Amino acid sequence: MEFLRPTTWAEALAIKAEQPGARPVAGGTDLMVEMNFDRVRPPALLDLTAIPELAGWDRDGDRIRIGAGMPYARIIDELGAALPGLAIAARTIGSPQIRNRGTVGGNLGSASPAGDAHPPLLAGGADVEVESARGSRLVPIGEFFVGPKISAVRPDELIRAVRVDCADGPQQFAKIGTRNAMVIAVCSFALALHPSKRRVGTGVGSAAPTPLRARDAERLLAAELDWDSRPALDEGVARRFGELVAAAARPIDDVRGTAGYRRHALSVLARRTLGWAWTDYRRG
């Protein structure tokens, strides 16, 4: 197995064009586990940690661009106010060591249905910036996941960054696992209120072949919430919201939980996160 360590983005793209089978590695928190269990054996590893531009972020107006190599710990520390949903999710990922190594780019590259960064990115309407020697393109997050651990990234492409709007309202994330910490989600849910657009965003994780949005639930809330008067949350609306989130899921039975449990848990998570977010919105 070759180990390749480019120092520029152009060099990385050239290597990927020449060796499409080379697996990119940044934090290695997913890939190295797969290799240790002999689940994958790529012909080459493409280490991207020597490319400084991947490890930072910048802001253009109300839009934030996060480099694919920026670790979760820095997202928590530096972007907690601008992207609270993503920061909340990042706090639930692994241990401090994992949060210091793992990256959103790596999470997207793995494309796991249980990836914790995926639901808040879906709720926030993110775009994924991918590039090859042929050029770059933006993939809407809703089109990025095409199958279990399969993304829209082409063999000669690399993930360069993710772009997402700053929060214009409350955001929440919650997940259920078999223990309190360092756990793969049995199911997870993210919610983003967008008052300026009178819109709601959702993200469902670990309850379908791919992460997904609960679009019927989004439409219900967008129509039923009184954005101007901000009254107390109607319990009937909250309950129906939870039902529609559960209905959007396509879970299976596995070692971490049954399909029925996942649907029930998602309805509870949806109601809880809505309650928290609406309370924050009412407080201004």
PDB file of C-alpha atoms in Angstrom:
ATOM      1  CA  MET A   1       0.000   0.000   0.000  1.00  0.00           C
ATOM      2  CA  GLU A   2       1.326   3.425  -0.978  1.00  0.00           C
ATOM      3  CA  PHE A   3       1.219   6.344   1.434  1.00  0.00           C
ATOM      4  CA  LEU A   4       0.947   9.669  -0.391  1.00  0.00           C
ATOM      5  CA  ARG A   5       1.184  13.049   1.354  1.00  0.00           C
ATOM      6  CA  PRO A   6       0.663  16.037  -0.927  1.00  0.00           C
ATOM      7  CA  THR A   7       1.384  19.510   0.431  1.00  0.00           C
ATOM      8  CA  THR A   8      -0.870  21.451  -1.945  1.00  0.00           C
ATOM      9  CA  TRP A   9      -4.449  21.034  -3.079  1.00  0.00           C
ATOM     10  CA  ALA A  10      -3.386  20.962  -6.730  1.00  0.00           C
ATOM     11  CA  GLU A  11      -0.999  18.122  -5.974  1.00  0.00           C
ATOM     12  CA  ALA A  12      -3.744  16.193  -4.169  1.00  0.00           C
ATOM     13  CA  LEU A  13      -6.088  16.558  -7.153  1.00  0.00           C
ATOM     14  CA  ALA A  14      -3.392  15.415  -9.552  1.00  0.00           C
ATOM     15  CA  ILE A  15      -2.738  12.299  -7.469  1.00  0.00           C
ATOM     16  CA  LYS A  16      -6.447  11.521  -7.228  1.00  0.00           C
ATOM     17  CA  ALA A  17      -6.802  11.880 -11.007  1.00  0.00           C
ATOM     18  CA  GLU A  18      -3.933   9.457 -11.536  1.00  0.00           C
ATOM     19  CA  GLN A  19      -4.996   7.041  -8.777  1.00  0.00           C
ATOM     20  CA  PRO A  20      -8.798   7.196  -8.312  1.00  0.00           C
ATOM     21  CA  GLY A  21      -8.614   4.256  -5.899  1.00  0.00           C
ATOM     22  CA  ALA A  22      -6.500   6.187  -3.391  1.00  0.00           C
ATOM     23  CA  ARG A  23      -8.508   6.768  -0.203  1.00  0.00           C
ATOM     24  CA  PRO A  24      -8.285  10.254   1.300  1.00  0.00           C
ATOM     25  CA  VAL A  25      -7.502  10.408   5.000  1.00  0.00           C
ATOM     26  CA  ALA A  26      -7.577  13.378   7.364  1.00  0.00           C
ATOM     27  CA  GLY A  27      -8.454  12.405  10.940  1.00  0.00           C
ATOM     28  CA  GLY A  28      -8.644   8.721  10.036  1.00  0.00           C
ATOM     29  CA  THR A  29     -11.265   8.067  12.717  1.00  0.00           C
ATOM     30  CA  ASP A  30     -13.433   6.039  10.312  1.00  0.00           C
ATOM     31  CA  LEU A  31     -11.003   4.729   7.734  1.00  0.00           C
ATOM     32  CA  MET A  32      -8.394   3.408  10.147  1.00  0.00           C
ATOM     33  CA  VAL A  33     -11.042   1.434  12.039  1.00  0.00           C
ATOM     34  CA  GLU A  34     -12.164  -0.182   8.787  1.00  0.00           C
ATOM     35  CA  MET A  35      -8.580  -1.012   7.901  1.00  0.00           C
ATOM     36  CA  ASN A  36      -7.839  -2.434  11.352  1.00  0.00           C
ATOM     37  CA  PHE A  37     -10.798  -4.789  10.961  1.00  0.00           C
ATOM     38  CA  ASP A  38      -9.619  -5.624   7.428  1.00  0.00           C
ATOM     39  CA  ARG A  39     -12.874  -4.401   5.914  1.00  0.00           C
ATOM     40  CA  VAL A  40     -11.078  -2.261   3.337  1.00  0.00           C
ATOM     41  CA  ARG A  41      -7.600  -2.411   1.853  1.00  0.00           C
ATOM     42  CA  PRO A  42      -7.135   0.534  -0.547  1.00  0.00           C
ATOM     43  CA  PRO A  43      -4.202   0.533  -2.965  1.00  0.00           C
ATOM     44  CA  ALA A  44      -3.048   3.880  -1.574  1.00  0.00           C
ATOM     45  CA  LEU A  45      -3.740   6.330   1.238  1.00  0.00           C
ATOM     46  CA  LEU A  46      -3.922  10.004   0.329  1.00  0.00           C
ATOM     47  CA  ASP A  47      -3.027  11.957   3.477  1.00  0.00           C
ATOM     48  CA  LEU A  48      -4.526  15.462   3.279  1.00  0.00           C
ATOM     49  CA  THR A  49      -3.321  16.778   6.643  1.00  0.00           C
ATOM     50  CA  ALA A  50      -0.399  18.728   5.162  1.00  0.00           C
ATOM     51  CA  ILE A  51      -2.713  21.023   3.151  1.00  0.00           C
ATOM     52  CA  PRO A  52      -3.332  24.045   5.438  1.00  0.00           C
ATOM     53  CA  GLU A  53      -6.305  25.469   3.548  1.00  0.00           C
ATOM     54  CA  LEU A  54      -8.412  22.399   4.328  1.00  0.00           C
ATOM     55  CA  ALA A  55      -8.142  22.937   8.079  1.00  0.00           C
ATOM     56  CA  GLY A  56      -9.705  26.410   8.278  1.00  0.00           C
ATOM     57  CA  TRP A  57     -12.939  28.260   7.696  1.00  0.00           C
ATOM     58  CA  ASP A  58     -14.027  31.605   6.312  1.00  0.00           C
ATOM     59  CA  ARG A  59     -17.172  33.660   6.076  1.00  0.00           C
ATOM     60  CA  ASP A  60     -18.760  35.403   3.115  1.00  0.00           C
ATOM     61  CA  GLY A  61     -21.677  37.451   4.408  1.00  0.00           C
ATOM     62  CA  ASP A  62     -24.132  35.033   6.004  1.00  0.00           C
ATOM     63  CA  ARG A  63     -22.483  31.953   4.489  1.00  0.00           C
ATOM     64  CA  ILE A  64     -19.740  29.952   6.196  1.00  0.00           C
ATOM     65  CA  ARG A  65     -17.306  27.722   4.348  1.00  0.00           C
ATOM     66  CA  ILE A  66     -15.754  24.969   6.484  1.00  0.00           C
ATOM     67  CA  GLY A  67     -12.669  23.227   5.137  1.00  0.00           C
ATOM     68  CA  ALA A  68     -12.925  19.454   4.855  1.00  0.00           C
ATOM     69  CA  GLY A  69     -10.020  19.007   7.273  1.00  0.00           C
ATOM     70  CA  MET A  70     -11.280  21.234  10.094  1.00  0.00           C
ATOM     71  CA  PRO A  71     -11.722  19.116  13.260  1.00  0.00           C
ATOM     72  CA  TYR A  72     -14.877  18.982  15.337  1.00  0.00           C
ATOM     73  CA  ALA A  73     -13.170  20.558  18.353  1.00  0.00           C
ATOM     74  CA  ARG A  74     -12.587  23.773  16.416  1.00  0.00           C
ATOM     75  CA  ILE A  75     -16.156  23.766  15.094  1.00  0.00           C
ATOM     76  CA  ILE A  76     -17.343  23.663  18.704  1.00  0.00           C
ATOM     77  CA  ASP A  77     -14.977  26.424  19.838  1.00  0.00           C
ATOM     78  CA  GLU A  78     -15.113  28.755  16.832  1.00  0.00           C
ATOM     79  CA  LEU A  79     -18.510  28.211  15.193  1.00  0.00           C
ATOM     80  CA  GLY A  80     -20.782  27.409  18.125  1.00  0.00           C
ATOM     81  CA  ALA A  81     -22.670  30.699  17.813  1.00  0.00           C
ATOM     82  CA  ALA A  82     -22.911  30.788  14.016  1.00  0.00           C
ATOM     83  CA  LEU A  83     -23.774  27.090  13.540  1.00  0.00           C
ATOM     84  CA  PRO A  84     -25.224  25.919  16.872  1.00  0.00           C
ATOM     85  CA  GLY A  85     -26.852  22.755  15.502  1.00  0.00           C
ATOM     86  CA  LEU A  86     -23.608  21.490  14.018  1.00  0.00           C
ATOM     87  CA  ALA A  87     -21.725  22.422  17.191  1.00  0.00           C
ATOM     88  CA  ILE A  88     -24.216  20.533  19.377  1.00  0.00           C
ATOM     89  CA  ALA A  89     -23.813  17.468  17.164  1.00  0.00           C
ATOM     90  CA  ALA A  90     -20.026  17.789  17.241  1.00  0.00           C
ATOM     91  CA  ARG A  91     -20.070  17.708  21.050  1.00  0.00           C
ATOM     92  CA  THR A  92     -21.709  14.266  20.936  1.00  0.00           C
ATOM     93  CA  ILE A  93     -19.045  12.731  18.702  1.00  0.00           C
ATOM     94  CA  GLY A  94     -16.668  10.274  20.310  1.00  0.00           C
ATOM     95  CA  SER A  95     -14.117  11.346  22.898  1.00  0.00           C
ATOM     96  CA  PRO A  96     -12.025  14.540  23.090  1.00  0.00           C
ATOM     97  CA  GLN A  97      -9.313  12.730  21.151  1.00  0.00           C
ATOM     98  CA  ILE A  98     -11.761  11.861  18.359  1.00  0.00           C
ATOM     99  CA  ARG A  99     -13.138  15.418  18.273  1.00  0.00           C
ATOM    100  CA  ASN A 100      -9.595  16.729  17.912  1.00  0.00           C
ATOM    101  CA  ARG A 101      -8.938  14.456  14.923  1.00  0.00           C
ATOM    102  CA  GLY A 102     -12.266  13.787  13.242  1.00  0.00           C
ATOM    103  CA  THR A 103     -13.576  16.141  10.547  1.00  0.00           C
ATOM    104  CA  VAL A 104     -16.850  17.015   8.863  1.00  0.00           C
ATOM    105  CA  GLY A 105     -15.185  16.256   5.526  1.00  0.00           C
ATOM    106  CA  GLY A 106     -14.357  12.763   6.717  1.00  0.00           C
ATOM    107  CA  ASN A 107     -17.893  12.267   8.027  1.00  0.00           C
ATOM    108  CA  LEU A 108     -19.265  13.255   4.633  1.00  0.00           C
ATOM    109  CA  GLY A 109     -16.740  11.079   2.827  1.00  0.00           C
ATOM    110  CA  SER A 110     -17.799   8.022   4.823  1.00  0.00           C
ATOM    111  CA  ALA A 111     -21.454   8.852   4.048  1.00  0.00           C
ATOM    112  CA  SER A 112     -22.644   6.664   6.911  1.00  0.00           C
ATOM    113  CA  PRO A 113     -26.381   6.845   7.641  1.00  0.00           C
ATOM    114  CA  ALA A 114     -25.367   7.312  11.303  1.00  0.00           C
ATOM    115  CA  GLY A 115     -22.954  10.220  10.726  1.00  0.00           C
ATOM    116  CA  ASP A 116     -23.644  12.805  13.421  1.00  0.00           C
ATOM    117  CA  ALA A 117     -22.736  15.830  11.277  1.00  0.00           C
ATOM    118  CA  HIS A 118     -25.221  14.922   8.564  1.00  0.00           C
ATOM    119  CA  PRO A 119     -28.583  15.814  10.208  1.00  0.00           C
ATOM    120  CA  PRO A 120     -27.612  19.408  11.139  1.00  0.00           C
ATOM    121  CA  LEU A 121     -26.127  19.950   7.684  1.00  0.00           C
ATOM    122  CA  LEU A 122     -29.392  18.739   6.144  1.00  0.00           C
ATOM    123  CA  ALA A 123     -31.422  20.972   8.457  1.00  0.00           C
ATOM    124  CA  GLY A 124     -29.209  23.932   7.576  1.00  0.00           C
ATOM    125  CA  GLY A 125     -29.408  23.394   3.812  1.00  0.00           C
ATOM    126  CA  ALA A 126     -25.672  22.936   3.293  1.00  0.00           C
ATOM    127  CA  ASP A 127     -23.813  22.445   0.024  1.00  0.00           C
ATOM    128  CA  VAL A 128     -20.772  20.192  -0.337  1.00  0.00           C
ATOM    129  CA  GLU A 129     -17.891  21.522  -2.418  1.00  0.00           C
ATOM    130  CA  VAL A 130     -16.166  18.748  -4.364  1.00  0.00           C
ATOM    131  CA  GLU A 131     -13.349  19.109  -6.831  1.00  0.00           C
ATOM    132  CA  SER A 132     -11.220  17.158  -9.277  1.00  0.00           C
ATOM    133  CA  ALA A 133      -8.559  18.068 -11.802  1.00  0.00           C
ATOM    134  CA  ARG A 134     -11.477  18.598 -14.204  1.00  0.00           C
ATOM    135  CA  GLY A 135     -13.085  21.333 -12.076  1.00  0.00           C
ATOM    136  CA  SER A 136     -15.226  21.942  -9.005  1.00  0.00           C
ATOM    137  CA  ARG A 137     -18.935  21.682  -8.294  1.00  0.00           C
ATOM    138  CA  LEU A 138     -21.389  22.228  -5.442  1.00  0.00           C
ATOM    139  CA  VAL A 139     -23.609  19.322  -4.430  1.00  0.00           C
ATOM    140  CA  PRO A 140     -26.706  20.199  -2.368  1.00  0.00           C
ATOM    141  CA  ILE A 141     -26.607  18.156   0.823  1.00  0.00           C
ATOM    142  CA  GLY A 142     -29.983  16.616  -0.001  1.00  0.00           C
ATOM    143  CA  GLU A 143     -28.474  15.096  -3.155  1.00  0.00           C
ATOM    144  CA  PHE A 144     -25.145  14.112  -1.626  1.00  0.00           C
ATOM    145  CA  PHE A 145     -26.124  10.784  -0.026  1.00  0.00           C
ATOM    146  CA  VAL A 146     -27.118   8.247  -2.676  1.00  0.00           C
ATOM    147  CA  GLY A 147     -26.948   4.953  -0.745  1.00  0.00           C
ATOM    148  CA  PRO A 148     -25.627   3.320   2.438  1.00  0.00           C
ATOM    149  CA  LYS A 149     -22.083   4.700   2.750  1.00  0.00           C
ATOM    150  CA  ILE A 150     -22.262   5.899  -0.864  1.00  0.00           C
ATOM    151  CA  SER A 151     -22.049   9.567  -1.770  1.00  0.00           C
ATOM    152  CA  ALA A 152     -22.238  11.622  -4.959  1.00  0.00           C
ATOM    153  CA  VAL A 153     -18.444  12.111  -4.939  1.00  0.00           C
ATOM    154  CA  ARG A 154     -16.942  10.737  -8.159  1.00  0.00           C
ATOM    155  CA  PRO A 155     -13.837   8.500  -8.167  1.00  0.00           C
ATOM    156  CA  ASP A 156     -11.472  11.305  -9.171  1.00  0.00           C
ATOM    157  CA  GLU A 157     -12.997  13.918  -6.832  1.00  0.00           C
ATOM    158  CA  LEU A 158     -12.143  15.052  -3.314  1.00  0.00           C
ATOM    159  CA  ILE A 159     -14.307  16.899  -0.799  1.00  0.00           C
ATOM    160  CA  ARG A 160     -12.852  20.365  -0.334  1.00  0.00           C
ATOM    161  CA  ALA A 161     -15.344  22.116   1.943  1.00  0.00           C
ATOM    162  CA  VAL A 162     -18.926  22.386   3.101  1.00  0.00           C
ATOM    163  CA  ARG A 163     -20.882  25.619   2.834  1.00  0.00           C
ATOM    164  CA  VAL A 164     -23.793  26.450   5.099  1.00  0.00           C
ATOM    165  CA  ASP A 165     -25.722  29.580   6.056  1.00  0.00           C
ATOM    166  CA  CYS A 166     -25.259  31.049   9.511  1.00  0.00           C
ATOM    167  CA  ALA A 167     -28.158  30.265  11.798  1.00  0.00           C
ATOM    168  CA  ASP A 168     -30.952  32.843  11.569  1.00  0.00           C
ATOM    169  CA  GLY A 169     -32.924  31.141  14.326  1.00  0.00           C
ATOM    170  CA  PRO A 170     -32.663  28.404  16.964  1.00  0.00           C
ATOM    171  CA  GLN A 171     -31.118  25.059  16.040  1.00  0.00           C
ATOM    172  CA  GLN A 172     -31.116  21.777  17.952  1.00  0.00           C
ATOM    173  CA  PHE A 173     -29.707  18.265  17.676  1.00  0.00           C
ATOM    174  CA  ALA A 174     -30.356  15.136  19.722  1.00  0.00           C
ATOM    175  CA  LYS A 175     -29.521  11.481  19.408  1.00  0.00           C
ATOM    176  CA  ILE A 176     -30.159   8.212  21.209  1.00  0.00           C
ATOM    177  CA  GLY A 177     -27.463   5.628  21.760  1.00  0.00           C
ATOM    178  CA  THR A 178     -26.892   2.465  23.708  1.00  0.00           C
ATOM    179  CA  ARG A 179     -24.886   4.482  26.255  1.00  0.00           C
ATOM    180  CA  ASN A 180     -24.405   8.154  27.101  1.00  0.00           C
ATOM    181  CA  ALA A 181     -21.129   8.860  25.292  1.00  0.00           C
ATOM    182  CA  MET A 182     -18.796   7.594  22.550  1.00  0.00           C
ATOM    183  CA  VAL A 183     -21.590   5.754  20.806  1.00  0.00           C
ATOM    184  CA  ILE A 184     -23.005   5.297  17.314  1.00  0.00           C
ATOM    185  CA  ALA A 185     -26.496   6.763  17.180  1.00  0.00           C
ATOM    186  CA  VAL A 186     -29.453   4.413  17.245  1.00  0.00           C
ATOM    187  CA  CYS A 187     -31.197   7.387  15.681  1.00  0.00           C
ATOM    188  CA  SER A 188     -30.637  11.136  15.603  1.00  0.00           C
ATOM    189  CA  PHE A 189     -32.538  14.265  14.685  1.00  0.00           C
ATOM    190  CA  ALA A 190     -31.672  17.872  13.906  1.00  0.00           C
ATOM    191  CA  LEU A 191     -33.980  20.865  13.669  1.00  0.00           C
ATOM    192  CA  ALA A 192     -33.354  24.385  12.380  1.00  0.00           C
ATOM    193  CA  LEU A 193     -35.893  27.218  12.526  1.00  0.00           C
ATOM    194  CA  HIS A 194     -35.456  29.840   9.799  1.00  0.00           C
ATOM    195  CA  PRO A 195     -37.732  32.719  10.892  1.00  0.00           C
ATOM    196  CA  SER A 196     -36.542  35.144   8.203  1.00  0.00           C
ATOM    197  CA  LYS A 197     -37.721  32.700   5.535  1.00  0.00           C
ATOM    198  CA  ARG A 198     -40.644  31.260   7.525  1.00  0.00           C
ATOM    199  CA  ARG A 199     -39.076  27.871   6.897  1.00  0.00           C
ATOM    200  CA  VAL A 200     -38.109  24.803   8.930  1.00  0.00           C
ATOM    201  CA  GLY A 201     -35.226  22.429   8.260  1.00  0.00           C
ATOM    202  CA  THR A 202     -34.876  18.875   9.543  1.00  0.00           C
ATOM    203  CA  GLY A 203     -32.337  16.077   9.407  1.00  0.00           C
ATOM    204  CA  VAL A 204     -32.857  12.424  10.314  1.00  0.00           C
ATOM    205  CA  GLY A 205     -29.903  10.135  10.975  1.00  0.00           C
ATOM    206  CA  SER A 206     -29.427   6.401  11.475  1.00  0.00           C
ATOM    207  CA  ALA A 207     -33.001   5.593  10.502  1.00  0.00           C
ATOM    208  CA  ALA A 208     -32.844   4.978   6.741  1.00  0.00           C
ATOM    209  CA  PRO A 209     -30.322   3.831   4.123  1.00  0.00           C
ATOM    210  CA  THR A 210     -29.165   7.462   3.949  1.00  0.00           C
ATOM    211  CA  PRO A 211     -29.542  10.570   6.109  1.00  0.00           C
ATOM    212  CA  LEU A 212     -32.685  12.408   5.024  1.00  0.00           C
ATOM    213  CA  ARG A 213     -35.055  15.309   5.619  1.00  0.00           C
ATOM    214  CA  ALA A 214     -38.597  14.955   6.945  1.00  0.00           C
ATOM    215  CA  ARG A 215     -40.163  17.219   4.332  1.00  0.00           C
ATOM    216  CA  ASP A 216     -43.822  16.722   5.290  1.00  0.00           C
ATOM    217  CA  ALA A 217     -42.938  17.598   8.880  1.00  0.00           C
ATOM    218  CA  GLU A 218     -41.110  20.713   7.679  1.00  0.00           C
ATOM    219  CA  ARG A 219     -44.122  21.873   5.683  1.00  0.00           C
ATOM    220  CA  LEU A 220     -46.457  21.300   8.615  1.00  0.00           C
ATOM    221  CA  LEU A 221     -44.411  23.454  10.975  1.00  0.00           C
ATOM    222  CA  ALA A 222     -43.762  26.198   8.453  1.00  0.00           C
ATOM    223  CA  ALA A 223     -47.531  26.564   8.015  1.00  0.00           C
ATOM    224  CA  GLU A 224     -48.631  26.078  11.621  1.00  0.00           C
ATOM    225  CA  LEU A 225     -46.089  28.095  13.614  1.00  0.00           C
ATOM    226  CA  ASP A 226     -47.099  31.664  14.429  1.00  0.00           C
ATOM    227  CA  TRP A 227     -43.771  33.310  13.672  1.00  0.00           C
ATOM    228  CA  ASP A 228     -44.912  36.821  14.609  1.00  0.00           C
ATOM    229  CA  SER A 229     -46.894  36.425  17.829  1.00  0.00           C
ATOM    230  CA  ARG A 230     -44.763  33.527  19.136  1.00  0.00           C
ATOM    231  CA  PRO A 231     -47.433  31.893  21.325  1.00  0.00           C
ATOM    232  CA  ALA A 232     -46.843  28.767  23.383  1.00  0.00           C
ATOM    233  CA  LEU A 233     -46.296  25.690  21.264  1.00  0.00           C
ATOM    234  CA  ASP A 234     -49.514  23.875  20.381  1.00  0.00           C
ATOM    235  CA  GLU A 235     -49.248  20.316  21.701  1.00  0.00           C
ATOM    236  CA  GLY A 236     -51.278  18.958  18.824  1.00  0.00           C
ATOM    237  CA  VAL A 237     -48.900  20.500  16.295  1.00  0.00           C
ATOM    238  CA  ALA A 238     -45.899  19.135  18.189  1.00  0.00           C
ATOM    239  CA  ARG A 239     -47.410  15.659  18.306  1.00  0.00           C
ATOM    240  CA  ARG A 240     -48.245  15.705  14.590  1.00  0.00           C
ATOM    241  CA  PHE A 241     -44.740  16.961  13.825  1.00  0.00           C
ATOM    242  CA  GLY A 242     -43.284  13.978  15.694  1.00  0.00           C
ATOM    243  CA  GLU A 243     -45.539  11.582  13.804  1.00  0.00           C
ATOM    244  CA  LEU A 244     -44.490  12.977  10.436  1.00  0.00           C
ATOM    245  CA  VAL A 245     -40.790  12.785  11.335  1.00  0.00           C
ATOM    246  CA  ALA A 246     -41.235   9.135  12.322  1.00  0.00           C
ATOM    247  CA  ALA A 247     -43.152   8.451   9.108  1.00  0.00           C
ATOM    248  CA  ALA A 248     -40.302   9.875   7.013  1.00  0.00           C
ATOM    249  CA  ALA A 249     -37.843   7.332   8.409  1.00  0.00           C
ATOM    250  CA  ARG A 250     -37.121   3.973   6.769  1.00  0.00           C
ATOM    251  CA  PRO A 251     -35.410   2.115   9.602  1.00  0.00           C
ATOM    252  CA  ILE A 252     -34.357  -1.510   9.937  1.00  0.00           C
ATOM    253  CA  ASP A 253     -33.883  -3.902  12.830  1.00  0.00           C
ATOM    254  CA  ASP A 254     -30.232  -4.313  13.783  1.00  0.00           C
ATOM    255  CA  VAL A 255     -28.041  -4.933  16.825  1.00  0.00           C
ATOM    256  CA  ARG A 256     -28.539  -1.368  18.074  1.00  0.00           C
ATOM    257  CA  GLY A 257     -32.329  -1.229  17.914  1.00  0.00           C
ATOM    258  CA  THR A 258     -35.505  -2.259  16.138  1.00  0.00           C
ATOM    259  CA  ALA A 259     -37.248  -0.328  13.420  1.00  0.00           C
ATOM    260  CA  GLY A 260     -40.237   0.240  15.691  1.00  0.00           C
ATOM    261  CA  TYR A 261     -38.057   1.620  18.458  1.00  0.00           C
ATOM    262  CA  ARG A 262     -36.300   3.971  16.067  1.00  0.00           C
ATOM    263  CA  ARG A 263     -39.600   5.392  14.809  1.00  0.00           C
ATOM    264  CA  HIS A 264     -40.849   5.904  18.349  1.00  0.00           C
ATOM    265  CA  ALA A 265     -37.569   7.491  19.433  1.00  0.00           C
ATOM    266  CA  LEU A 266     -37.555   9.851  16.460  1.00  0.00           C
ATOM    267  CA  SER A 267     -41.044  11.089  17.275  1.00  0.00           C
ATOM    268  CA  VAL A 268     -39.881  11.827  20.831  1.00  0.00           C
ATOM    269  CA  LEU A 269     -36.677  13.534  19.673  1.00  0.00           C
ATOM    270  CA  ALA A 270     -38.633  15.635  17.179  1.00  0.00           C
ATOM    271  CA  ARG A 271     -41.072  16.875  19.818  1.00  0.00           C
ATOM    272  CA  ARG A 272     -38.303  17.581  22.313  1.00  0.00           C
ATOM    273  CA  THR A 273     -36.065  19.490  19.929  1.00  0.00           C
ATOM    274  CA  LEU A 274     -39.050  21.474  18.646  1.00  0.00           C
ATOM    275  CA  GLY A 275     -39.960  22.389  22.221  1.00  0.00           C
ATOM    276  CA  TRP A 276     -36.420  23.525  22.992  1.00  0.00           C
ATOM    277  CA  ALA A 277     -36.072  25.488  19.752  1.00  0.00           C
ATOM    278  CA  TRP A 278     -39.468  27.186  20.018  1.00  0.00           C
ATOM    279  CA  THR A 279     -38.789  28.173  23.615  1.00  0.00           C
ATOM    280  CA  ASP A 280     -35.526  29.780  22.495  1.00  0.00           C
ATOM    281  CA  TYR A 281     -37.351  31.579  19.679  1.00  0.00           C
ATOM    282  CA  ARG A 282     -40.024  32.924  22.025  1.00  0.00           C
ATOM    283  CA  ARG A 283     -37.284  34.337  24.255  1.00  0.00           C
ATOM    284  CA  GLY A 284     -35.833  36.152  21.260  1.00  0.00           C
TER     285      GLY A 284
END
